[in-house]
């Protein structure tokens, strides 16, 4: 399968055996070999029970199975002329069904793009095929739905597809004093004595690993904590996987990785660092109206302080020249900010990055007033605080938007996204990705996933940073 970036068509690898292994896995699982990105075709096959509103419906039993195949296996199209969807519909009812199948497409901001309907006449226990060629022209992401209104079945199946997403751009609004603000912040952090405390946890040290509780003083002298796991059997120095947490996600110790030392940090308000700050259950709203005291200023610095810890503990067998940083959701934003602010980061993997292209994400999220996502919480705050306008919000958030950090990231980045993600719209993730400059950057999209990526991504992730870090 082809792996593409903005600059190259096929990644040149030296670990041929591992790539052959991965390709073998792809072939065994039925994935195609020609696609713009490494994106598995794991489309769900929805089914629904009988609609009981018809004549003799109580006596009619069956299922309808829908298999949706886009012309591009990954749901990401290179050319507008190639946007084709093929549907295989299996009617397992013991009676025939008639009705209408409607295909509708909108932009990710709900602007109508395409509408077409076909009459349906399905025999009992039959397999039926339908094909739609979609008219869309502008680079971006589109919502596509297939609505079935049949004799005994009524349902709508929804997907998302992309068109030329590597062409997506946006106007960046980096504040004039952005760099000086963050340099001053870093300088202030350096004045805080970290007072590192590392405590072996015998009860947690299983699977041939030693697990340590790590404590340190960070921004504002708050105490934050994390878990360091080191394999007992290793080379003299071992590469480090530094994991940054999702939104109010409790990071636990890890004993499953034999090839890396793993440091899972809990930034303030998370896990065993929950006592470092009380956000009253409104984490990303804490001091939202004040640039200097907004919660993410201290959170970004907690991530830097964790890196300080790793860099200062080579005596534990850590290879401080080989630190890779990984994060998903909120952690996806944190890894971009950290790699921009600190060049000790050598490689980044970033999944479903929350807050990517925050301005556009806010626009899309506001289309759903009931949204309970972190961006939705900010939108709700604005509704309940009408004087806190977009202008006032962005005067704060422009200092924290990962879009403004992305051009500063010099190391390679692997990004994974889900095309059905409502927390992190795929348009916003691609706009963020397109701001990254390293020629070794890669992006992986999972067409049937929401706020996650498919399992095969993690296999490739391992091989990717194993090669870039020149690991045995």
Short mmCIF file of C-alpha atoms in Angstrom, two decimals:
data_model
loop_
_atom_site.label_atom_id
_atom_site.label_comp_id
_atom_site.label_asym_id
_atom_site.label_seq_id
_atom_site.Cartn_x
_atom_site.Cartn_y
_atom_site.Cartn_z
CA UNK A 1 0.00 0.00 0.00
CA UNK A 2 1.25 3.46 -0.87
CA UNK A 3 2.24 5.85 1.90
CA UNK A 4 2.09 9.47 0.78
CA UNK A 5 3.20 12.76 2.24
CA UNK A 6 3.11 16.23 0.76
CA UNK A 7 6.49 15.66 -0.86
CA UNK A 8 6.94 11.99 -1.70
CA UNK A 9 4.91 9.20 -3.22
CA UNK A 10 6.39 6.16 -1.54
CA UNK A 11 8.26 6.19 1.73
CA UNK A 12 11.76 4.78 1.35
CA UNK A 13 12.38 2.33 4.11
CA UNK A 14 15.35 0.36 5.27
CA UNK A 15 13.48 -2.11 7.41
CA UNK A 16 12.25 -4.16 4.45
CA UNK A 17 11.29 -7.20 6.41
CA UNK A 18 9.03 -5.18 8.67
CA UNK A 19 7.37 -3.44 5.76
CA UNK A 20 6.81 -6.82 4.08
CA UNK A 21 5.25 -7.96 7.33
CA UNK A 22 2.94 -4.96 7.41
CA UNK A 23 2.00 -5.40 3.75
CA UNK A 24 1.24 -9.02 4.45
CA UNK A 25 -1.09 -7.97 7.24
CA UNK A 26 -2.79 -5.54 4.88
CA UNK A 27 -3.30 -8.20 2.23
CA UNK A 28 -4.57 -10.74 4.72
CA UNK A 29 -7.15 -8.27 5.96
CA UNK A 30 -8.33 -7.45 2.46
CA UNK A 31 -7.02 -3.91 2.12
CA UNK A 32 -6.19 -2.56 -1.30
CA UNK A 33 -2.74 -1.74 -2.54
CA UNK A 34 -3.32 1.61 -4.24
CA UNK A 35 -4.51 4.48 -2.10
CA UNK A 36 -3.39 7.99 -1.35
CA UNK A 37 -2.91 7.19 2.33
CA UNK A 38 -2.56 3.99 4.33
CA UNK A 39 -6.21 3.82 5.21
CA UNK A 40 -7.92 0.48 5.87
CA UNK A 41 -11.38 -0.14 4.51
CA UNK A 42 -13.20 -1.08 7.68
CA UNK A 43 -16.60 0.35 6.83
CA UNK A 44 -19.34 -0.78 9.17
CA UNK A 45 -22.08 -2.92 7.73
CA UNK A 46 -25.14 -1.50 9.45
CA UNK A 47 -28.23 -3.52 9.94
CA UNK A 48 -31.63 -2.68 11.35
CA UNK A 49 -34.56 -4.65 12.61
CA UNK A 50 -37.90 -4.67 10.87
CA UNK A 51 -40.01 -1.53 10.81
CA UNK A 52 -43.18 -2.73 12.52
CA UNK A 53 -45.44 -0.10 11.04
CA UNK A 54 -46.48 -2.07 7.95
CA UNK A 55 -49.27 -4.52 7.17
CA UNK A 56 -48.65 -7.89 8.83
CA UNK A 57 -45.34 -6.52 10.11
CA UNK A 58 -45.51 -8.77 13.16
CA UNK A 59 -45.25 -11.76 10.85
CA UNK A 60 -42.38 -10.34 8.80
CA UNK A 61 -38.87 -10.98 10.06
CA UNK A 62 -35.50 -10.12 8.58
CA UNK A 63 -32.54 -7.81 8.33
CA UNK A 64 -31.09 -5.46 5.78
CA UNK A 65 -27.29 -5.36 5.49
CA UNK A 66 -25.60 -2.40 3.81
CA UNK A 67 -22.01 -2.52 2.58
CA UNK A 68 -20.72 0.89 1.47
CA UNK A 69 -17.61 1.11 -0.72
CA UNK A 70 -16.23 4.48 -1.82
CA UNK A 71 -14.27 4.66 -5.06
CA UNK A 72 -11.26 5.55 -2.94
CA UNK A 73 -10.87 2.81 -0.34
CA UNK A 74 -9.79 5.36 2.24
CA UNK A 75 -12.68 7.77 1.71
CA UNK A 76 -10.16 10.40 0.57
CA UNK A 77 -10.32 11.25 -3.13
CA UNK A 78 -7.56 12.73 -5.27
CA UNK A 79 -9.85 13.88 -8.08
CA UNK A 80 -13.41 15.15 -8.18
CA UNK A 81 -14.23 12.84 -11.11
CA UNK A 82 -13.48 9.80 -8.95
CA UNK A 83 -16.08 10.39 -6.23
CA UNK A 84 -18.16 7.25 -6.61
CA UNK A 85 -19.97 5.20 -3.99
CA UNK A 86 -21.09 1.61 -4.55
CA UNK A 87 -23.65 0.04 -2.24
CA UNK A 88 -24.29 -3.64 -1.80
CA UNK A 89 -27.64 -4.08 -0.07
CA UNK A 90 -28.70 -7.51 1.14
CA UNK A 91 -32.41 -7.96 1.84
CA UNK A 92 -32.71 -10.92 4.19
CA UNK A 93 -36.45 -10.49 4.61
CA UNK A 94 -38.66 -13.31 3.39
CA UNK A 95 -40.72 -10.80 1.42
CA UNK A 96 -39.88 -8.31 -1.30
CA UNK A 97 -39.51 -4.61 -0.49
CA UNK A 98 -40.15 -1.47 -2.48
CA UNK A 99 -39.31 2.15 -1.83
CA UNK A 100 -36.73 4.86 -2.39
CA UNK A 101 -33.00 5.17 -1.74
CA UNK A 102 -31.80 8.77 -1.46
CA UNK A 103 -28.17 9.91 -1.48
CA UNK A 104 -27.46 13.37 -0.09
CA UNK A 105 -24.20 15.27 0.35
CA UNK A 106 -23.42 18.47 2.26
CA UNK A 107 -20.26 20.29 3.18
CA UNK A 108 -18.95 19.84 6.70
CA UNK A 109 -20.80 23.08 7.45
CA UNK A 110 -24.09 21.56 6.24
CA UNK A 111 -24.33 23.40 2.91
CA UNK A 112 -26.16 21.24 0.31
CA UNK A 113 -23.96 19.86 -2.47
CA UNK A 114 -25.69 16.87 -4.04
CA UNK A 115 -29.05 15.06 -3.94
CA UNK A 116 -30.26 12.06 -5.92
CA UNK A 117 -32.84 9.30 -5.47
CA UNK A 118 -33.48 5.93 -7.06
CA UNK A 119 -36.46 3.62 -6.88
CA UNK A 120 -35.85 0.37 -5.05
CA UNK A 121 -37.49 -2.97 -5.74
CA UNK A 122 -35.74 -5.73 -3.83
CA UNK A 123 -36.82 -9.33 -4.04
CA UNK A 124 -36.94 -11.50 -0.95
CA UNK A 125 -33.56 -12.83 0.21
CA UNK A 126 -31.84 -10.85 -2.52
CA UNK A 127 -28.61 -8.94 -3.08
CA UNK A 128 -28.92 -5.55 -4.77
CA UNK A 129 -26.34 -3.06 -6.04
CA UNK A 130 -26.56 0.74 -6.35
CA UNK A 131 -24.06 3.30 -7.58
CA UNK A 132 -23.84 7.06 -7.05
CA UNK A 133 -21.40 9.44 -8.73
CA UNK A 134 -21.10 12.53 -6.56
CA UNK A 135 -20.67 16.04 -7.90
CA UNK A 136 -18.26 17.94 -5.64
CA UNK A 137 -15.39 20.16 -6.71
CA UNK A 138 -13.83 22.09 -3.84
CA UNK A 139 -11.08 20.62 -1.63
CA UNK A 140 -12.50 19.75 1.75
CA UNK A 141 -14.59 17.23 3.63
CA UNK A 142 -18.17 16.30 2.91
CA UNK A 143 -20.95 14.52 4.76
CA UNK A 144 -22.67 11.84 2.71
CA UNK A 145 -25.81 9.96 3.68
CA UNK A 146 -27.85 7.12 2.23
CA UNK A 147 -31.51 7.16 3.32
CA UNK A 148 -33.57 4.00 2.83
CA UNK A 149 -37.38 4.25 2.94
CA UNK A 150 -38.63 0.74 2.20
CA UNK A 151 -41.66 -1.36 2.94
CA UNK A 152 -40.28 -2.86 6.13
CA UNK A 153 -37.05 -0.95 6.61
CA UNK A 154 -36.31 2.71 7.27
CA UNK A 155 -32.80 3.91 8.09
CA UNK A 156 -30.07 6.39 7.14
CA UNK A 157 -26.39 5.47 6.98
CA UNK A 158 -23.88 8.32 7.14
CA UNK A 159 -20.25 8.65 6.15
CA UNK A 160 -17.68 11.39 5.48
CA UNK A 161 -15.32 11.70 2.53
CA UNK A 162 -12.49 14.05 1.68
CA UNK A 163 -11.49 15.67 -1.59
CA UNK A 164 -7.91 16.87 -2.12
CA UNK A 165 -7.39 17.60 1.59
CA UNK A 166 -3.67 18.28 1.16
CA UNK A 167 -4.73 21.51 -0.58
CA UNK A 168 -6.66 22.78 2.43
CA UNK A 169 -5.33 26.01 3.89
CA UNK A 170 -6.49 28.62 6.33
CA UNK A 171 -5.46 32.08 7.37
CA UNK A 172 -3.23 31.82 10.42
CA UNK A 173 -3.50 34.53 13.03
CA UNK A 174 -0.37 34.16 15.08
CA UNK A 175 -0.13 37.07 17.56
CA UNK A 176 2.81 39.41 17.05
CA UNK A 177 4.17 38.61 20.50
CA UNK A 178 3.47 34.86 20.30
CA UNK A 179 7.14 33.84 20.33
CA UNK A 180 8.13 36.24 23.08
CA UNK A 181 5.13 35.18 25.20
CA UNK A 182 6.16 31.55 25.09
CA UNK A 183 9.87 32.27 25.52
CA UNK A 184 9.03 34.26 28.64
CA UNK A 185 6.86 31.38 29.82
CA UNK A 186 9.69 28.88 29.32
CA UNK A 187 12.12 31.18 31.12
CA UNK A 188 9.74 31.40 34.07
CA UNK A 189 9.43 27.61 34.24
CA UNK A 190 13.21 27.35 34.48
CA UNK A 191 13.11 29.32 37.74
CA UNK A 192 11.00 26.59 39.37
CA UNK A 193 13.13 23.96 41.11
CA UNK A 194 11.73 20.63 39.83
CA UNK A 195 12.67 18.71 42.99
CA UNK A 196 12.33 15.39 41.18
CA UNK A 197 11.28 12.42 43.27
CA UNK A 198 11.44 8.92 41.77
CA UNK A 199 9.99 6.04 43.78
CA UNK A 200 10.09 2.39 42.73
CA UNK A 201 6.68 0.68 42.89
CA UNK A 202 7.36 -3.03 43.55
CA UNK A 203 3.66 -3.99 43.46
CA UNK A 204 3.29 -2.51 39.96
CA UNK A 205 6.58 -3.84 38.60
CA UNK A 206 5.39 -6.84 36.59
CA UNK A 207 6.00 -8.22 33.07
CA UNK A 208 9.74 -7.86 33.58
CA UNK A 209 9.44 -4.08 34.03
CA UNK A 210 10.34 -1.69 36.80
CA UNK A 211 7.64 0.91 37.43
CA UNK A 212 8.39 4.21 39.15
CA UNK A 213 6.17 6.95 40.50
CA UNK A 214 7.65 10.25 39.35
CA UNK A 215 6.85 13.53 41.11
CA UNK A 216 8.08 17.01 40.21
CA UNK A 217 7.36 20.69 40.70
CA UNK A 218 6.09 22.52 37.65
CA UNK A 219 4.57 25.88 36.66
CA UNK A 220 3.50 27.86 39.71
CA UNK A 221 5.35 25.33 41.88
CA UNK A 222 2.46 22.88 41.51
CA UNK A 223 3.35 19.21 42.01
CA UNK A 224 2.57 16.94 39.07
CA UNK A 225 3.11 13.20 38.71
CA UNK A 226 3.58 10.46 36.19
CA UNK A 227 4.56 6.83 35.72
CA UNK A 228 7.86 5.63 34.29
CA UNK A 229 8.22 2.02 33.16
CA UNK A 230 11.61 0.58 32.16
CA UNK A 231 12.17 -2.96 30.84
CA UNK A 232 14.61 -5.00 32.90
CA UNK A 233 16.12 -6.56 29.79
CA UNK A 234 17.43 -3.80 27.55
CA UNK A 235 20.50 -2.33 25.96
CA UNK A 236 22.66 0.02 27.98
CA UNK A 237 20.41 2.85 26.78
CA UNK A 238 16.78 2.57 25.76
CA UNK A 239 14.67 4.93 23.65
CA UNK A 240 11.84 6.74 25.41
CA UNK A 241 8.15 6.94 24.58
CA UNK A 242 6.71 10.02 26.29
CA UNK A 243 2.91 9.98 26.38
CA UNK A 244 0.81 13.09 26.94
CA UNK A 245 -2.77 12.69 28.21
CA UNK A 246 -6.15 13.21 26.60
CA UNK A 247 -8.80 15.56 27.94
CA UNK A 248 -9.11 14.86 31.69
CA UNK A 249 -7.88 11.32 31.05
CA UNK A 250 -6.14 9.47 33.86
CA UNK A 251 -2.75 8.23 32.65
CA UNK A 252 -1.79 4.88 34.16
CA UNK A 253 1.50 3.02 34.28
CA UNK A 254 2.36 0.85 31.27
CA UNK A 255 4.02 -2.56 31.34
CA UNK A 256 3.28 -3.75 27.80
CA UNK A 257 6.16 -2.22 25.83
CA UNK A 258 9.40 -4.19 25.72
CA UNK A 259 11.25 -1.89 23.32
CA UNK A 260 10.87 1.48 25.03
CA UNK A 261 10.95 3.10 28.38
CA UNK A 262 7.47 4.61 28.70
CA UNK A 263 6.72 7.79 30.63
CA UNK A 264 3.01 8.55 31.06
CA UNK A 265 2.55 11.99 32.55
CA UNK A 266 -0.53 13.34 34.27
CA UNK A 267 -0.65 17.08 33.69
CA UNK A 268 -2.36 19.11 36.39
CA UNK A 269 -5.99 18.17 36.84
CA UNK A 270 -5.45 14.67 35.43
CA UNK A 271 -5.05 11.35 37.23
CA UNK A 272 -2.62 11.45 40.14
CA UNK A 273 -2.01 15.16 39.43
CA UNK A 274 -5.67 16.04 40.00
CA UNK A 275 -4.82 17.86 43.22
CA UNK A 276 -2.54 20.33 41.39
CA UNK A 277 -5.53 22.39 40.23
CA UNK A 278 -9.27 22.57 40.87
CA UNK A 279 -11.07 23.50 37.67
CA UNK A 280 -14.51 22.85 39.20
CA UNK A 281 -15.28 20.31 36.49
CA UNK A 282 -14.81 22.84 33.68
CA UNK A 283 -11.26 22.08 32.67
CA UNK A 284 -10.82 24.04 29.44
CA UNK A 285 -12.90 26.94 30.75
CA UNK A 286 -10.56 27.62 33.68
CA UNK A 287 -9.52 31.30 33.38
CA UNK A 288 -10.60 31.21 29.74
CA UNK A 289 -10.86 35.00 29.58
CA UNK A 290 -7.27 35.63 30.70
CA UNK A 291 -4.35 34.83 28.41
CA UNK A 292 -1.78 34.79 31.21
CA UNK A 293 -3.63 32.51 33.63
CA UNK A 294 -5.54 30.28 31.20
CA UNK A 295 -5.25 26.63 32.19
CA UNK A 296 -3.35 25.54 29.09
CA UNK A 297 -0.42 27.82 29.80
CA UNK A 298 0.40 25.74 32.85
CA UNK A 299 -0.55 22.48 31.10
CA UNK A 300 1.84 23.14 28.21
CA UNK A 301 4.56 23.84 30.77
CA UNK A 302 3.76 20.61 32.62
CA UNK A 303 4.61 18.81 29.38
CA UNK A 304 7.92 20.67 29.13
CA UNK A 305 8.70 19.85 32.75
CA UNK A 306 8.11 16.16 32.02
CA UNK A 307 10.63 16.42 29.20
CA UNK A 308 13.04 18.10 31.62
CA UNK A 309 12.71 15.06 33.85
CA UNK A 310 13.54 12.63 31.06
CA UNK A 311 16.50 14.68 29.85
CA UNK A 312 17.98 14.80 33.35
CA UNK A 313 17.68 11.07 34.08
CA UNK A 314 19.94 9.43 31.54
CA UNK A 315 21.50 7.63 34.51
CA UNK A 316 18.39 5.43 34.61
CA UNK A 317 19.34 4.02 31.22
CA UNK A 318 17.22 6.43 29.19
CA UNK A 319 18.48 7.37 25.75
CA UNK A 320 17.73 11.08 25.89
CA UNK A 321 18.72 11.49 22.25
CA UNK A 322 15.81 9.25 21.23
CA UNK A 323 12.65 10.67 22.76
CA UNK A 324 9.42 10.24 20.84
CA UNK A 325 6.24 11.91 22.06
CA UNK A 326 2.74 10.57 21.55
CA UNK A 327 -0.67 11.99 22.35
CA UNK A 328 -4.31 11.61 21.32
CA UNK A 329 -7.17 14.11 21.44
CA UNK A 330 -6.02 16.81 23.89
CA UNK A 331 -2.71 14.95 23.91
CA UNK A 332 -2.53 15.51 20.15
CA UNK A 333 -2.50 19.24 20.71
CA UNK A 334 -0.04 18.92 23.58
CA UNK A 335 2.51 17.01 21.48
CA UNK A 336 2.42 19.65 18.73
CA UNK A 337 2.90 22.47 21.24
CA UNK A 338 5.70 20.60 23.03
CA UNK A 339 7.58 19.75 19.84
CA UNK A 340 7.33 23.40 18.78
CA UNK A 341 8.61 24.72 22.09
CA UNK A 342 11.32 22.15 22.78
CA UNK A 343 13.67 20.69 20.19
CA UNK A 344 14.62 17.78 22.45
CA UNK A 345 11.60 16.02 20.94
CA UNK A 346 12.90 13.88 18.06
CA UNK A 347 9.68 12.39 16.68
CA UNK A 348 5.95 12.92 17.21
CA UNK A 349 2.89 10.72 16.78
CA UNK A 350 -0.38 12.56 17.08
CA UNK A 351 -3.89 11.10 16.98
CA UNK A 352 -7.20 12.94 16.52
CA UNK A 353 -5.76 16.29 17.67
CA UNK A 354 -8.26 18.28 19.70
CA UNK A 355 -8.47 22.04 18.98
CA UNK A 356 -6.79 21.70 15.56
CA UNK A 357 -7.62 24.88 13.60
CA UNK A 358 -9.64 26.09 16.56
CA UNK A 359 -11.49 28.87 14.74
CA UNK A 360 -12.92 26.52 12.13
CA UNK A 361 -13.55 23.81 14.72
CA UNK A 362 -15.58 26.32 16.72
CA UNK A 363 -17.65 27.25 13.65
CA UNK A 364 -18.42 23.61 12.88
CA UNK A 365 -19.17 22.77 16.51
CA UNK A 366 -21.59 25.70 16.87
CA UNK A 367 -23.78 24.07 14.21
CA UNK A 368 -24.75 21.62 16.96
CA UNK A 369 -25.79 23.59 20.08
CA UNK A 370 -26.07 20.33 22.03
CA UNK A 371 -22.42 19.40 21.47
CA UNK A 372 -20.74 18.10 24.63
CA UNK A 373 -17.22 18.12 23.18
CA UNK A 374 -14.50 20.28 24.76
CA UNK A 375 -14.91 22.77 21.90
CA UNK A 376 -18.66 22.56 22.48
CA UNK A 377 -18.08 23.57 26.10
CA UNK A 378 -16.34 26.73 24.93
CA UNK A 379 -19.21 27.43 22.52
CA UNK A 380 -21.69 26.96 25.36
CA UNK A 381 -19.65 29.31 27.56
CA UNK A 382 -19.97 31.97 24.90
CA UNK A 383 -23.74 31.48 24.72
CA UNK A 384 -24.05 31.93 28.47
CA UNK A 385 -21.56 34.83 28.51
CA UNK A 386 -22.69 36.93 25.51
CA UNK A 387 -20.13 39.64 26.22
CA UNK A 388 -17.34 37.12 25.67
CA UNK A 389 -17.30 37.57 21.91
CA UNK A 390 -15.24 35.68 19.35
CA UNK A 391 -12.86 38.63 19.25
CA UNK A 392 -12.22 38.34 22.99
CA UNK A 393 -11.99 34.55 22.82
CA UNK A 394 -9.42 34.54 20.04
CA UNK A 395 -7.29 37.15 21.81
CA UNK A 396 -6.67 34.36 24.30
CA UNK A 397 -6.92 31.21 22.18
CA UNK A 398 -4.63 32.35 19.39
CA UNK A 399 -1.78 31.85 21.88
CA UNK A 400 -2.83 28.20 22.40
CA UNK A 401 -4.10 27.11 18.98
CA UNK A 402 -1.89 24.24 17.73
CA UNK A 403 -2.18 25.79 14.27
CA UNK A 404 0.18 28.55 15.41
CA UNK A 405 2.65 26.04 16.85
CA UNK A 406 2.69 23.69 13.85
CA UNK A 407 5.14 25.61 11.60
CA UNK A 408 7.63 25.60 14.48
CA UNK A 409 7.72 21.79 14.63
CA UNK A 410 10.88 20.59 12.90
CA UNK A 411 10.81 16.86 13.70
CA UNK A 412 8.82 14.21 11.77
CA UNK A 413 5.13 13.85 12.65
CA UNK A 414 2.79 10.92 12.08
CA UNK A 415 -0.85 11.98 12.44
CA UNK A 416 -3.84 9.65 12.66
CA UNK A 417 -7.45 10.81 12.30
CA UNK A 418 -10.99 9.40 12.06
CA UNK A 419 -13.13 10.78 9.25
CA UNK A 420 -16.30 10.56 11.38
CA UNK A 421 -14.75 12.53 14.25
CA UNK A 422 -17.03 15.21 15.69
CA UNK A 423 -14.57 16.19 18.43
CA UNK A 424 -11.84 16.93 15.91
CA UNK A 425 -13.33 17.51 12.44
CA UNK A 426 -11.10 15.98 9.73
CA UNK A 427 -10.91 19.30 7.87
CA UNK A 428 -9.29 20.88 10.92
CA UNK A 429 -6.85 18.00 11.38
CA UNK A 430 -5.72 18.21 7.76
CA UNK A 431 -5.31 21.99 7.95
CA UNK A 432 -3.08 21.45 10.99
CA UNK A 433 -1.16 18.70 9.20
CA UNK A 434 -0.63 20.92 6.17
CA UNK A 435 1.14 23.48 8.39
CA UNK A 436 3.81 20.94 9.36
CA UNK A 437 7.02 21.25 7.37
CA UNK A 438 9.11 18.08 7.79
CA UNK A 439 9.41 16.02 4.58
CA UNK A 440 8.98 12.78 6.57
CA UNK A 441 5.52 13.66 7.86
CA UNK A 442 2.76 11.10 7.29
CA UNK A 443 -1.00 11.07 7.80
CA UNK A 444 -3.29 8.10 8.31
CA UNK A 445 -7.08 8.37 8.25
CA UNK A 446 -9.58 5.74 9.37
CA UNK A 447 -12.75 6.23 7.29
CA UNK A 448 -15.17 4.48 9.64
CA UNK A 449 -13.81 5.76 12.96
CA UNK A 450 -15.02 8.66 15.07
CA UNK A 451 -12.72 10.01 17.79
CA UNK A 452 -10.15 7.24 17.32
CA UNK A 453 -8.05 5.42 14.76
CA UNK A 454 -8.10 1.77 13.75
CA UNK A 455 -5.86 -0.79 15.39
CA UNK A 456 -3.61 -1.27 12.38
CA UNK A 457 -2.47 2.33 12.73
CA UNK A 458 -0.57 1.41 15.88
CA UNK A 459 1.29 -1.37 14.08
CA UNK A 460 2.45 1.10 11.48
CA UNK A 461 3.20 3.71 14.15
CA UNK A 462 5.61 1.30 15.81
CA UNK A 463 7.41 0.50 12.56
CA UNK A 464 7.51 4.17 11.60
CA UNK A 465 9.27 5.49 14.65
CA UNK A 466 11.39 2.36 14.94
CA UNK A 467 12.84 3.21 11.54
CA UNK A 468 13.22 6.95 12.13
CA UNK A 469 14.89 6.43 15.50
CA UNK A 470 17.18 3.77 14.00
CA UNK A 471 16.15 1.20 16.57
CA UNK A 472 17.32 -2.43 16.31
#
